[in-house]
Short mmCIF file of C-alpha atoms in Angstrom, two decimals:
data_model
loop_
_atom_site.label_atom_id
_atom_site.label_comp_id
_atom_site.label_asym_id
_atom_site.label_seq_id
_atom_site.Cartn_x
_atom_site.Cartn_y
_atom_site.Cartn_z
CA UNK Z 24 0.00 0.00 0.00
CA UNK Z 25 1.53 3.29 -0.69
CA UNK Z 26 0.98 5.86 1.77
CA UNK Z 27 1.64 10.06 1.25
CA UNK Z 28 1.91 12.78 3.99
CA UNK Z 29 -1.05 15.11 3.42
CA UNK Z 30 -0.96 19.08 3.02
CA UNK Z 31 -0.69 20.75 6.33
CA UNK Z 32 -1.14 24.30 7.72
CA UNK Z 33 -0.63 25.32 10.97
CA UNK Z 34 -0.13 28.45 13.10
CA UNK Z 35 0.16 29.61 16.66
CA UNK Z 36 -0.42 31.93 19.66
CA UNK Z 37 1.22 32.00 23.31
CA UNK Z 38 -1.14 29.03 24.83
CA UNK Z 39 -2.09 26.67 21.62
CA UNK Z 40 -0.70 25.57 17.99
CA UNK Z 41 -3.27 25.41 15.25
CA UNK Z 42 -2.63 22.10 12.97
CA UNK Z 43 -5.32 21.60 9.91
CA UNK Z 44 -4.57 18.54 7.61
CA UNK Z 45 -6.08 18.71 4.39
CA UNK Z 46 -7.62 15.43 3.30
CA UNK Z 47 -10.49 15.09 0.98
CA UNK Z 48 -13.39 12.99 1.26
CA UNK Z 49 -12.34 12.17 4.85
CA UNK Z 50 -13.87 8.94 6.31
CA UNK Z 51 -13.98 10.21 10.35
CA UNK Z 52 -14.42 6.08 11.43
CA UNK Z 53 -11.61 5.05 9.81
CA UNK Z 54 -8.84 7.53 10.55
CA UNK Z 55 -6.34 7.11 13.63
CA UNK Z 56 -5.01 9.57 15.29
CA UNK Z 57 -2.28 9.42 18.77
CA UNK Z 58 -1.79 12.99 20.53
CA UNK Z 59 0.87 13.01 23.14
CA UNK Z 60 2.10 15.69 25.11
CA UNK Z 61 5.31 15.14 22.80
CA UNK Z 62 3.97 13.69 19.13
CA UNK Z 63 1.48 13.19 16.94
CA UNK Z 64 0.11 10.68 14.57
CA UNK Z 65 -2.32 10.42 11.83
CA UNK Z 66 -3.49 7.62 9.34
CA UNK Z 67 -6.62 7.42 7.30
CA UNK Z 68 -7.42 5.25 3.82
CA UNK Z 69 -7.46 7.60 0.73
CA UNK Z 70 -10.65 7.34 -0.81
CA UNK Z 71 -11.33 5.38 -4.02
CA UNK Z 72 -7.71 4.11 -3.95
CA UNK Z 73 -5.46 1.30 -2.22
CA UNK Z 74 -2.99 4.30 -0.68
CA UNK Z 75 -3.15 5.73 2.58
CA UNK Z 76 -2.70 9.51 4.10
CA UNK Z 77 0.50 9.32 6.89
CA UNK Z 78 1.82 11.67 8.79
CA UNK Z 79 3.64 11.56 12.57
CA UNK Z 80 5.97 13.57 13.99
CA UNK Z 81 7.52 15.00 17.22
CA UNK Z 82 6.18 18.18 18.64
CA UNK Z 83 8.70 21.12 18.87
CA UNK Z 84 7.09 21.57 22.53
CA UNK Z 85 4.99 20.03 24.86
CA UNK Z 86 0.60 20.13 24.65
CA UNK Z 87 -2.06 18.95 26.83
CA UNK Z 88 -3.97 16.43 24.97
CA UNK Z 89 -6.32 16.78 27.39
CA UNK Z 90 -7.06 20.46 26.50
CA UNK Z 91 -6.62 20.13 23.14
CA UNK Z 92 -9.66 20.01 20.29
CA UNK Z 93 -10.46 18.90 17.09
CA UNK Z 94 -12.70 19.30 14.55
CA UNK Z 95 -13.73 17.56 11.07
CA UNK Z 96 -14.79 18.99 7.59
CA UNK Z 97 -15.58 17.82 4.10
CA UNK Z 98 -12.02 18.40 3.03
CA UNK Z 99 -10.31 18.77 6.50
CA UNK Z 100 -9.13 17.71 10.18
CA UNK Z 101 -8.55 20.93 12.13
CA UNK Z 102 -6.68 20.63 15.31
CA UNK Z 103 -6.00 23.23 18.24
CA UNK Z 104 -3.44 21.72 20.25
CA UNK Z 105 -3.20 23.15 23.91
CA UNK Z 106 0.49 24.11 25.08
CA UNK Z 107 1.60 23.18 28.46
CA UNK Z 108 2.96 26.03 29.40
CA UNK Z 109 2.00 29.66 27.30
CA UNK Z 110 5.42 31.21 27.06
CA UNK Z 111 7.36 31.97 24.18
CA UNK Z 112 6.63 30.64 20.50
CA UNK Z 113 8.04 27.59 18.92
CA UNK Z 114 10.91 27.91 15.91
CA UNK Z 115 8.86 25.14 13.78
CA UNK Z 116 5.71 23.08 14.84
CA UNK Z 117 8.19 19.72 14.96
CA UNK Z 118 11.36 18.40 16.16
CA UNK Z 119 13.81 17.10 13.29
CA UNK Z 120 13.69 17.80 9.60
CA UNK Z 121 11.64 19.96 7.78
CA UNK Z 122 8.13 18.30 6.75
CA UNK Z 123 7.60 18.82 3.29
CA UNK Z 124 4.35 19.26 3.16
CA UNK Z 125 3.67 21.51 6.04
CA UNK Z 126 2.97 25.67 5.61
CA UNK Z 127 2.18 28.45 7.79
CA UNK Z 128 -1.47 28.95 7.97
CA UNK Z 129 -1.12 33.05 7.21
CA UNK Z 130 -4.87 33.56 7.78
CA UNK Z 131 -4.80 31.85 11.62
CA UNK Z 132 -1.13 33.36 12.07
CA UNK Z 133 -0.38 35.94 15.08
CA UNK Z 134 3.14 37.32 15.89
CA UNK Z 135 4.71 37.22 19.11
CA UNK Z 136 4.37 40.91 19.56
CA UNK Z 137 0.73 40.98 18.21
CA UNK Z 138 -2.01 41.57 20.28
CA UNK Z 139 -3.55 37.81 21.15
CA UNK Z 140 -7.12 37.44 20.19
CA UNK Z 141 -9.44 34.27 21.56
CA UNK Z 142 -9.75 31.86 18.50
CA UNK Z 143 -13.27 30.75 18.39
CA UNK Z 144 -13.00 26.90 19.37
CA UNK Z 145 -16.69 26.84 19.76
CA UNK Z 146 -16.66 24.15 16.51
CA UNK Z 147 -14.35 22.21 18.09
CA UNK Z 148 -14.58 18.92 20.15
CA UNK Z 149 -13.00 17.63 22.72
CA UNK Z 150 -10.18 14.10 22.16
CA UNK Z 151 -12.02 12.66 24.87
CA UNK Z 152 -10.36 10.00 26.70
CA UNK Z 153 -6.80 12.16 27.14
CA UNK Z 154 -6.56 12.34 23.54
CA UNK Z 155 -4.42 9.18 23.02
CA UNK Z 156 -5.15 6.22 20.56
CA UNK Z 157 -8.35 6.67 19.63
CA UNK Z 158 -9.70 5.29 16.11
CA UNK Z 159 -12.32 7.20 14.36
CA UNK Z 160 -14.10 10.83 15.28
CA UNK Z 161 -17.46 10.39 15.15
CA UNK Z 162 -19.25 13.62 14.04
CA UNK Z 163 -18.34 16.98 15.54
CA UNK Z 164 -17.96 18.51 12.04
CA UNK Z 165 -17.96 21.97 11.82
CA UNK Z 166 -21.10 21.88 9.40
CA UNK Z 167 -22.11 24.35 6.94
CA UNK Z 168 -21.81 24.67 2.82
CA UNK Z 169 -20.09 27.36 0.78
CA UNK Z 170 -23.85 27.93 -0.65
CA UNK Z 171 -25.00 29.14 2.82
CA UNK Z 172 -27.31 32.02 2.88
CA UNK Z 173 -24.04 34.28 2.77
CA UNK Z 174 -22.63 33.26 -0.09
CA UNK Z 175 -21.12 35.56 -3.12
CA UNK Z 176 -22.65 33.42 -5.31
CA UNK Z 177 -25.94 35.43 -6.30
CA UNK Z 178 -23.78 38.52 -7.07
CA UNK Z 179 -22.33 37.43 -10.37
CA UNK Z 180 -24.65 39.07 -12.60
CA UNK Z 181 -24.20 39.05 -16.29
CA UNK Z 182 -21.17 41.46 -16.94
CA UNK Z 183 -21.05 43.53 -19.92
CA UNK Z 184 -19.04 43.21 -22.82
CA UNK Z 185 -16.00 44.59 -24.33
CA UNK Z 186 -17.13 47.70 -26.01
CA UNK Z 187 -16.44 47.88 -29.47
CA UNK Z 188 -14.22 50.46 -30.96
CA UNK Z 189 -15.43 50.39 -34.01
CA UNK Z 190 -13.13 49.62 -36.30
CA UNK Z 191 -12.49 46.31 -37.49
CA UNK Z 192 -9.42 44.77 -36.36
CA UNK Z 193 -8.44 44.00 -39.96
CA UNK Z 194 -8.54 47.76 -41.04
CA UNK Z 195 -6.78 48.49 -37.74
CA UNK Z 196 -3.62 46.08 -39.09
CA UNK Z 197 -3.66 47.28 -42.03
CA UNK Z 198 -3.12 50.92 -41.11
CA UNK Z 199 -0.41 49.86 -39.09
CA UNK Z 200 1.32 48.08 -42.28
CA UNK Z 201 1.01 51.09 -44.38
CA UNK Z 202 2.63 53.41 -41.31
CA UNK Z 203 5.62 50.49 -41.46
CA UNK Z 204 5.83 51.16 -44.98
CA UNK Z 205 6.20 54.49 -44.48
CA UNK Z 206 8.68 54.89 -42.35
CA UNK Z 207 11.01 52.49 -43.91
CA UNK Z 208 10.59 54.40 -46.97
CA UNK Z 209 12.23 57.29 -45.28
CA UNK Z 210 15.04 55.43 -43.77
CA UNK Z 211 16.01 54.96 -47.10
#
């Protein structure tokens, strides 16, 4: 079976690290996940193949499984992983090389020196259990569609054209021959 580390984001504040994997068509029963104060694991079948999504690694600090959330989308697991202790930020979300397919999650992002907001965790659920070795998530998706009664979608009205100079574009390259014949007449 072939497995493949999924897309990652994730971003912090002083008290938690915000970790979303990006995994389509997500079956919640099947996926595994381990939290420990010092790692983390994931596994889950790809669907409508024989591969599998992987991805573990050693925290850069220590979290509270205990405290820590989750949450599951259409297209996503979204994690907000309690720190021990709030203090100072971490250099990298994990210990040891660089994982490839991890980026900072710009939008969720806030700077040491920034003013620290509350991040709404009301979507989130709790690991239950201390957050270790559990298979499956059963529901606690965050819900919702991208055709909500918010959405942009009724705003794209029929735009209008490109207005029309005129002149056909033939008569318009031809004018531009003669003014090239022209002027390497007089080069002459």
């Amino acid at each position: 079976m072939v497995t493949r580390a999924p897309d990652c984001k994730w971003a912090q504040r002083d008290d938690k690290v915000i970790f979303t994997i990006n995994v389509p068509d997500l079956d919640p029963a099947k996926a595994k996940v381990e939290i420990t104060e010092t790692s983390f694991s994931f596994e889950c079948p790809m669907a409508g193949t024989e591969g599998a999504w992987s991805l573990k690694f050693d925290f850069f600090g220590v979290v509270d499984p205990e405290k820590s959330k989750w949450s599951v989308a259409t297209r996503d697991v979204s994690f907000v992983f309690m720190r021990k202790s709030a203090g100072s930020f971490w250099d990298k979300l994990n210990k040891g090389p660089k994982l490839t397919t991890l980026k900072c999650d710009w939008d969720k992002w806030k700077d040491e020196d920034d003013k620290q907001d509350d991040f709404d965790m009301s979507g989130y659920g709790d690991f239950g259990g201390g957050g270790g070795g559990f298979g499956g998530f059963g529901g606690g998706g965050m819900g919702g569609g991208m055709d909500g009664p918010d959405s942009d979608d009724d705003d794209d009205d029929d735009l209008p054209g490109l207005e029309d100079s005129g002149a056909p574009a033939e008569a318009a390259d031809a004018a531009d021959d003669e003014e090239g014949g022209k002027a390497a007449e007089e080069t002459k």
